[in-house]
Coordinates of C-alpha atoms and ligand atoms in Angstrom, one line a residue:
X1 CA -5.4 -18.1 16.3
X2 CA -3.1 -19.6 13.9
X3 CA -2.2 -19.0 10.1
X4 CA -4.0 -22.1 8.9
X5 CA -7.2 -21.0 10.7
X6 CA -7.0 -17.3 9.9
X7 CA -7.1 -18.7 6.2
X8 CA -9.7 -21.3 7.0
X9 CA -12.2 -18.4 8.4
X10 CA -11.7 -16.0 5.8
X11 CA -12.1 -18.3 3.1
X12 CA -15.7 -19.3 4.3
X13 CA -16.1 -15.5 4.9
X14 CA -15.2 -13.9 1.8
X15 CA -18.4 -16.7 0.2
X16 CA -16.3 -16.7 -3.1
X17 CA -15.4 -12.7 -3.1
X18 CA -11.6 -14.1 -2.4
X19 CA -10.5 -17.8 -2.9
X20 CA -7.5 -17.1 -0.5
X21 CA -5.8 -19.0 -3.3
X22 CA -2.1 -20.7 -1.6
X23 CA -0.5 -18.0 -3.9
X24 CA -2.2 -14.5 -4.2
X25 CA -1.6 -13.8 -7.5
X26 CA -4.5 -12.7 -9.6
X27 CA -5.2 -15.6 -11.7
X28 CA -8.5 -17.5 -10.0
X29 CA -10.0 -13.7 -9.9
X30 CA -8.9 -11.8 -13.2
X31 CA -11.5 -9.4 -13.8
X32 CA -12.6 -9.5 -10.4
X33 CA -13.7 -5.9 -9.9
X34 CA -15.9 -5.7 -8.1
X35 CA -14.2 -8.2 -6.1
X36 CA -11.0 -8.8 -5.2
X37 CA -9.1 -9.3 -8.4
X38 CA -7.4 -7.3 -11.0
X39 CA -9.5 -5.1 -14.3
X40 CA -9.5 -7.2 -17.4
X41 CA -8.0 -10.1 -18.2
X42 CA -5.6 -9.0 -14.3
X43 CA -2.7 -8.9 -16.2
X44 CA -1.3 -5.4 -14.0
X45 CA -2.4 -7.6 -10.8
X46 CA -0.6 -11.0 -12.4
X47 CA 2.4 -9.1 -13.0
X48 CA 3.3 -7.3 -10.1
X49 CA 3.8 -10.6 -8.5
X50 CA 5.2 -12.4 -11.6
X51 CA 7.8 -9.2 -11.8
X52 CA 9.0 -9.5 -7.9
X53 CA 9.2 -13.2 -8.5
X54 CA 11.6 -12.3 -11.2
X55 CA 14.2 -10.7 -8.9
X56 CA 16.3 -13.4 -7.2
X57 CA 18.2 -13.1 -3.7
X58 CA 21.5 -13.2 -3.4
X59 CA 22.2 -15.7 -0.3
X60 CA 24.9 -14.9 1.8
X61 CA 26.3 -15.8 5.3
X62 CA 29.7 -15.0 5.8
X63 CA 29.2 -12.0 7.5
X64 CA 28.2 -10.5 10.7
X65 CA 25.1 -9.6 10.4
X66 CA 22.6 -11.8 12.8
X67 CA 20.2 -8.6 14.4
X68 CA 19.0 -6.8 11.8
X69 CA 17.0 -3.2 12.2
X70 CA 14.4 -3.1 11.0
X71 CA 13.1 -0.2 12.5
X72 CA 12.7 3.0 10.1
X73 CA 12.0 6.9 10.1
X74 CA 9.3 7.2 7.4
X75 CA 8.0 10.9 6.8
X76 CA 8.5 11.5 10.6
X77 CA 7.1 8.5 12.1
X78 CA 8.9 6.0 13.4
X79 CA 7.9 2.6 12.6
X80 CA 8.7 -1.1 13.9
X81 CA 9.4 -2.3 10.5
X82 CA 9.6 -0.7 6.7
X83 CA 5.6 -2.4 6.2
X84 CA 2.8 -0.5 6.1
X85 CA -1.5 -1.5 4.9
X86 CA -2.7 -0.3 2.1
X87 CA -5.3 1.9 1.6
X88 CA -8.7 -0.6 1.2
X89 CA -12.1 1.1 0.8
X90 CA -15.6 -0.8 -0.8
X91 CA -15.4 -3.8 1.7
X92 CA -19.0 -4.8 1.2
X93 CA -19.0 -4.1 -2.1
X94 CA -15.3 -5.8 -3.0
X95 CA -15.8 -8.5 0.0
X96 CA -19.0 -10.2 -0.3
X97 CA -20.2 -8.6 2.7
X98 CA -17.5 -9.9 4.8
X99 CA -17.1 -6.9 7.2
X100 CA -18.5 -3.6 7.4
X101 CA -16.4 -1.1 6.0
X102 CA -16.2 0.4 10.1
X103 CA -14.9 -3.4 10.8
X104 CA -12.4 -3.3 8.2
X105 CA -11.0 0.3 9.0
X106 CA -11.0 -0.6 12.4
X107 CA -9.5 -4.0 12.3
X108 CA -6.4 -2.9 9.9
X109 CA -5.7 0.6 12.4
X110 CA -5.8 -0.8 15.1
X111 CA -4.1 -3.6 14.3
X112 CA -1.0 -1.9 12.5
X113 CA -0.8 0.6 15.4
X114 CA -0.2 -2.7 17.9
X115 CA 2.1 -4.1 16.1
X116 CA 4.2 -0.5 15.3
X117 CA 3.4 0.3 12.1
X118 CA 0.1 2.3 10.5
X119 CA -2.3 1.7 8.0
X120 CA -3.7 4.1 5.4
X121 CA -7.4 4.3 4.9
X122 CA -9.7 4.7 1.7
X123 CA -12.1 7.1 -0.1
X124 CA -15.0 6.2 -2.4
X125 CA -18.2 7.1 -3.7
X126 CA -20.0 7.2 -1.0
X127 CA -19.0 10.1 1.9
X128 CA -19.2 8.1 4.7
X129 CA -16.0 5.3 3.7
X130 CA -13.8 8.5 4.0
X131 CA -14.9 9.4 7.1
X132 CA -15.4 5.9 8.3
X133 CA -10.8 5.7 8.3
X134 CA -10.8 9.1 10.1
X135 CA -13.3 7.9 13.0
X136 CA -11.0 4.8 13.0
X137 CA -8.1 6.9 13.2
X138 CA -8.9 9.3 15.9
X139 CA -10.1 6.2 17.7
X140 CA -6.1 5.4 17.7
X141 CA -4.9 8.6 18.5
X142 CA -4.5 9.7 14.9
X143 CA -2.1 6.5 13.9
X144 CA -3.4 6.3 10.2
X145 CA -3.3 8.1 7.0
X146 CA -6.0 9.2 5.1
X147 CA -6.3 8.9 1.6
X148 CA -8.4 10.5 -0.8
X149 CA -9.8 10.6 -3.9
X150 CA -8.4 12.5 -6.8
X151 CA -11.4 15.1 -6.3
X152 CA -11.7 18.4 -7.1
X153 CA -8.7 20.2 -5.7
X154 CA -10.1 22.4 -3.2
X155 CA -12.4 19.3 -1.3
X156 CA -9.0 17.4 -1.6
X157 CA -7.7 20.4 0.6
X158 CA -10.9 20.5 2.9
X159 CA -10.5 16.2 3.6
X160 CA -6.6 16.9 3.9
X161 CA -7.5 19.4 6.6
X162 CA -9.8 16.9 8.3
X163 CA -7.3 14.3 8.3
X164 CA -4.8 17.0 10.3
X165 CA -7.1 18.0 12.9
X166 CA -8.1 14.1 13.3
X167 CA -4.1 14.0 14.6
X168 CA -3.1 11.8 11.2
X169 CA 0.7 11.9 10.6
X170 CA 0.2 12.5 6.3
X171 CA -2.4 12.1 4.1
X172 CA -2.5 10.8 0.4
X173 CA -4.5 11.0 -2.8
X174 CA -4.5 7.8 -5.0
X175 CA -4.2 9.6 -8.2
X176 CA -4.5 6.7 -10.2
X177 CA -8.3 6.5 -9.6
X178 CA -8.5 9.6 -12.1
X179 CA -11.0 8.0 -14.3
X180 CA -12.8 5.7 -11.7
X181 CA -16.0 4.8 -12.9
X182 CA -17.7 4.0 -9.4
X183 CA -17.1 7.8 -8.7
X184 CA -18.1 9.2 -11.9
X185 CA -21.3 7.0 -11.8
X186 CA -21.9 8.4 -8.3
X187 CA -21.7 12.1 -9.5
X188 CA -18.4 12.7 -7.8
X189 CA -16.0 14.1 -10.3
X190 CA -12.5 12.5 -10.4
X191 CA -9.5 13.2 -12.4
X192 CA -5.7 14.0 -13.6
X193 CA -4.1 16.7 -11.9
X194 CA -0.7 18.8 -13.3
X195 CA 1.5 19.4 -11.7
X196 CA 0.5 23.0 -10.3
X197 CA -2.8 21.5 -8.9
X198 CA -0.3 18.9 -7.1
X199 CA 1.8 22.5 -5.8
X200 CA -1.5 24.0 -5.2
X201 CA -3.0 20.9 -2.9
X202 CA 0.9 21.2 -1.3
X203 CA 1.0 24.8 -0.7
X204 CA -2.7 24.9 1.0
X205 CA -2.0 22.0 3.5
X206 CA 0.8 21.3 6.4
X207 CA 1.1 17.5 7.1
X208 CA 3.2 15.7 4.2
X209 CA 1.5 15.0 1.1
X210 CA 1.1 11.7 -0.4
X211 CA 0.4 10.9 -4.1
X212 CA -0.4 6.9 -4.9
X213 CA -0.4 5.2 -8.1
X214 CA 2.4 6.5 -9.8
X215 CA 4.4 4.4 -12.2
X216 CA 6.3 6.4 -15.0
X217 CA 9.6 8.1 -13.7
X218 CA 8.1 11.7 -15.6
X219 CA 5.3 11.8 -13.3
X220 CA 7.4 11.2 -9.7
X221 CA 9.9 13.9 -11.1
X222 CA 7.0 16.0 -11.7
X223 CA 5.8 15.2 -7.8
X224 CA 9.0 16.3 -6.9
X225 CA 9.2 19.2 -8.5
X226 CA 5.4 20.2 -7.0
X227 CA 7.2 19.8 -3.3
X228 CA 4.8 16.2 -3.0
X229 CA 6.8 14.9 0.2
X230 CA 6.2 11.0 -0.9
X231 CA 5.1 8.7 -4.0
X232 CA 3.8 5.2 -4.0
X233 CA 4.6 3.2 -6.7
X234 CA 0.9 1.8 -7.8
X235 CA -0.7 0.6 -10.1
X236 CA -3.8 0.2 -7.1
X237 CA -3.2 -3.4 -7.4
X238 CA -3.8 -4.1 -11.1
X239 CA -7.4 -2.9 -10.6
X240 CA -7.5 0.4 -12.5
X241 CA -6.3 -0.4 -15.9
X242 CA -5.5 -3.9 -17.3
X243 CA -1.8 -4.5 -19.2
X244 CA 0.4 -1.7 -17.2
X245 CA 3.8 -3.8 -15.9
X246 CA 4.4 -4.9 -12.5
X247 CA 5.1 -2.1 -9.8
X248 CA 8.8 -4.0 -9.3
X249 CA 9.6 -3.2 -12.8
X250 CA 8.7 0.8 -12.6
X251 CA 10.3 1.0 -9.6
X252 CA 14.2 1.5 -10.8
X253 CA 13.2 4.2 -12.9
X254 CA 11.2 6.1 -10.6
X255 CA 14.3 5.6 -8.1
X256 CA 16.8 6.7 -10.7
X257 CA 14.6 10.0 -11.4
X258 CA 13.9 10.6 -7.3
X259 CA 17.6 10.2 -6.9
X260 CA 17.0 10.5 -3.3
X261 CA 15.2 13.4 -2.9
X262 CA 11.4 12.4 -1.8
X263 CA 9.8 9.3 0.0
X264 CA 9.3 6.0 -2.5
X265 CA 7.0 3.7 -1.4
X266 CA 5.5 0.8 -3.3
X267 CA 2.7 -1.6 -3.1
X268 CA 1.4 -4.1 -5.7
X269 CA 2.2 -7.8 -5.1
X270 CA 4.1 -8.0 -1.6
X271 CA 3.0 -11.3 -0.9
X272 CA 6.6 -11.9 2.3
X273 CA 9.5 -10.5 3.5
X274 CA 11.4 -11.6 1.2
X275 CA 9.5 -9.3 -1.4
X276 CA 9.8 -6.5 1.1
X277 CA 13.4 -6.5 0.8
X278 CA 13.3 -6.9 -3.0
X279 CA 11.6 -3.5 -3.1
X280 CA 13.8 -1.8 -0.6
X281 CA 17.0 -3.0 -2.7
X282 CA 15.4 -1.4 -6.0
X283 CA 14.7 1.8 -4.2
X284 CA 11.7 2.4 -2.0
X285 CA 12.1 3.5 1.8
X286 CA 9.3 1.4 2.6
X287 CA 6.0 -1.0 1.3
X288 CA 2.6 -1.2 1.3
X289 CA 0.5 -4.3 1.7
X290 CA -3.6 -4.9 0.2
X291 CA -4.9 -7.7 -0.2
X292 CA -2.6 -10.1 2.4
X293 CA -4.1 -7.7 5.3
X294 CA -7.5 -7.9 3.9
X295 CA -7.5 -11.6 4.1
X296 CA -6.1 -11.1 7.8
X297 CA -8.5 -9.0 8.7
X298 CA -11.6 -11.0 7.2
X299 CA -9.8 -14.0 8.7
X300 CA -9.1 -12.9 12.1
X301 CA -10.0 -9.3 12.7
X302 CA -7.3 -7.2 14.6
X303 CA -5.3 -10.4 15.4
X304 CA -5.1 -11.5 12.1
X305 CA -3.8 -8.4 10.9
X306 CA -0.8 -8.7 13.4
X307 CA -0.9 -12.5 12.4
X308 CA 0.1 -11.1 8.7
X309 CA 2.1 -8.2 9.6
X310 CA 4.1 -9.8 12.4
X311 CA 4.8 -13.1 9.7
X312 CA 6.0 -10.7 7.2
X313 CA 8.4 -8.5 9.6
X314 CA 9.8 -12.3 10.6
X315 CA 10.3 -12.9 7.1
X316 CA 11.9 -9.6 6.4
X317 CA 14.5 -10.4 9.6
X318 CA 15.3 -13.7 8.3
X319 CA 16.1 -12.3 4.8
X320 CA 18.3 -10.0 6.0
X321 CA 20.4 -12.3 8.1
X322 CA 20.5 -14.4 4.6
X323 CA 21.6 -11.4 2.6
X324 CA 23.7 -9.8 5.0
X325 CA 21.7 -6.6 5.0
X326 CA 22.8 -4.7 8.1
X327 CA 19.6 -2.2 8.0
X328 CA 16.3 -1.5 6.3
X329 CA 17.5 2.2 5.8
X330 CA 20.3 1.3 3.5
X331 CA 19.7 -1.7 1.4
X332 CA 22.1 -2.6 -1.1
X333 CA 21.0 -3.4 -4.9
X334 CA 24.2 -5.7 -4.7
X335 CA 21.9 -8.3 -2.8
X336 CA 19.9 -8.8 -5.9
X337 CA 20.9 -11.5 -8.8
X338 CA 21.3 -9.8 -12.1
Ligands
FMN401 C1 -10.7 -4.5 -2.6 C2 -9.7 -3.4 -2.8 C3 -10.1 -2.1 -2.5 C4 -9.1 -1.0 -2.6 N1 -9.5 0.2 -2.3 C5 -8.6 1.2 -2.4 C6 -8.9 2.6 -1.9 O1 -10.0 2.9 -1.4 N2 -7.9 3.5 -2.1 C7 -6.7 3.2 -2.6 O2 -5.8 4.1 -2.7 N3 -6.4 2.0 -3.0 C8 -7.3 1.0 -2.9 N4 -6.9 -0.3 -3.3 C9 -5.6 -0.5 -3.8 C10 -4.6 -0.9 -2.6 O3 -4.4 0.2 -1.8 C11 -3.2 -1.3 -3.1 O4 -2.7 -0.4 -4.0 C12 -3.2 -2.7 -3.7 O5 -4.1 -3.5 -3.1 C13 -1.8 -3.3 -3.6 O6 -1.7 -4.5 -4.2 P1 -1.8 -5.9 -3.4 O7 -3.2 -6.1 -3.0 O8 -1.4 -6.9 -4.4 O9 -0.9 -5.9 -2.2 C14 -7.8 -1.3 -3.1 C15 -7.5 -2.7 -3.4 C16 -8.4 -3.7 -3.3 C17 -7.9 -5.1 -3.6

């Protein structure tokens, strides 16, 4: 399978759900939620890719630098390449129909664990999406994450402790769904937590503890200072609240406030490699990629998920060699354009 037919399939797949537009950026599906697009009018959505497309690359080849590692340590795991999928639940709902939610789970772990990276997997209203991921997981030896709702504190505990015994590496809670109506509506309570209930959910579970969707620098140094082991930087793809900036822009704060001291990663408009490294020079340890997997999975199953990933990693190499970036675990800021 090639790119041009991966694209071809999931476009007469999606029927509409996703115009696998030549650019993915939020425009042809603003308001698109259900669906594939961003709340609103999808300005959060339009400008995480507008602010990555704002950074420029500093091009440089006088150097020595033509095999770059790409390889990483990343909460313990050690992964092929600083690129990870992001969480994705509702694929009937959000996808026309396009897969089951078992073929999606399936199709994105497995596929990340061939190519050496993992994939996280969703939560939603109804039970059996959470533990749709962790059957996909244990089906791959417990190479995905789990992440769940922001639920009551004490079920978060009882999935956590699921997700362990299923052999996954971490699991997270996508705390920006706090006032998700599709949960609400289903009579599952959602909502903020402080900071002890982010100590408490810490303190009652033992693989790291992942909290996605944050975006002000006072609420990562608050996750620090609950012993959270990792943030992503999320606004959940623009679909949560319309008119919040573009993750690229949060992310120096958040950095400047982490100093170092817990696991950044960031999702929101990673469209190529070339964004990858943008969001490794302004501070995250690694990415997260939705809706450029979903379209490789819808497209091509399994082996259009490695078709996306594997294109992406290539991309990543090749911007190295053009910045003269030596290795994904130290990325200088110096290779950006200000
Ligand atoms: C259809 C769809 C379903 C999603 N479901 C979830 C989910 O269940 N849990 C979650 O944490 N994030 C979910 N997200 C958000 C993604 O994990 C991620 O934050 C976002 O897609 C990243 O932006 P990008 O699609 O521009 O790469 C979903 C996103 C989309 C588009």
């Amino acid at each position: 399978m090639d790119w041009k037919e991966m694209r071809k399939i999931a476009r007469s797949k999606f029927r509409g759900a996703c115009r696998v537009c030549p650019v993915c950026d939020g425009f042809a599906c603003a308001g698109e939620v259900p669906g594939m697009g961003g709340a609103g009018s999808g300005t959060s959505f339009k400008n995480n890719v507008s602010a990555l497309a704002g950074y420029r690359l500093c091009l440089r080849t006088v150097h020595a630098v033509s095999e770059p590692k790409l390889a990483c340590r990343i909460l313990g795991m050690d992964l092929a390449f600083p690129i990870m999928a992001a969480p994705i639940g509702g694929g009937a709902m959000n996808m026309n129909g396009a897969l089951t939610e078992m073929e999606y789970a399936s199709a994105v772990v497995s596929g990340c664990r061939k190519v050496g990276t993992i994939a996280m997997t969703g939560d939603g209203p109804d039970p059996e999406l959470f533990l749709t991921g962790i059957k996909c997981l244990k089906a791959e030896n417990g190479k995905g994450i789990p992440v769940i709702k922001p639920r009551e504190t004490d079920r978060i505990i009882e999935l956590a402790k699921m997700a362990e015994a299923a052999g996954a590496p971490a699991f997270g809670m996508d705390i920006d769904t706090a006032a998700f109506v599709n949960m609400t509506k289903a009579g599952q309570k959602v909502g903020p937590k402080t900071r002890d209930e982010l100590a408490y959910i810490k303190k009652n579970t033992s693989i790291p503890f992942i909290v996605k969707g944050i975006m002000m620098a006072d609420d990562a140094a608050a996750c620090l200072d609950a012993g959270v082991d990792a943030i992503v930087v999320s606004n959940h793809g623009g679909r949560v609240m319309d008119h919040t900036p573009g993750t690229a822009e949060a992310l120096p704060y958040i950095a400047d406030a982490v100093q170092g001291k817990m696991t950044i990663l960031i999702d929101g408009g990673i469209r190529n490699g070339g964004d990858v490294l943008k969001m490794l020079a302004l501070g995250a340890d690694a990415v997260l990629v939705g809706r450029p997997i979903i379209t490789g999975a819808v497209g091509g199953g399994m082996e259009g998920v490695e078709l996306v990933l594997n294109r992406m990693a290539g991309e990543l190499r090749d911007a190295m060699v053009l910045t003269g970036t030596k290795d994904v675990a130290a990325v200088s800021e110096d290779i950006l354009w200000y």
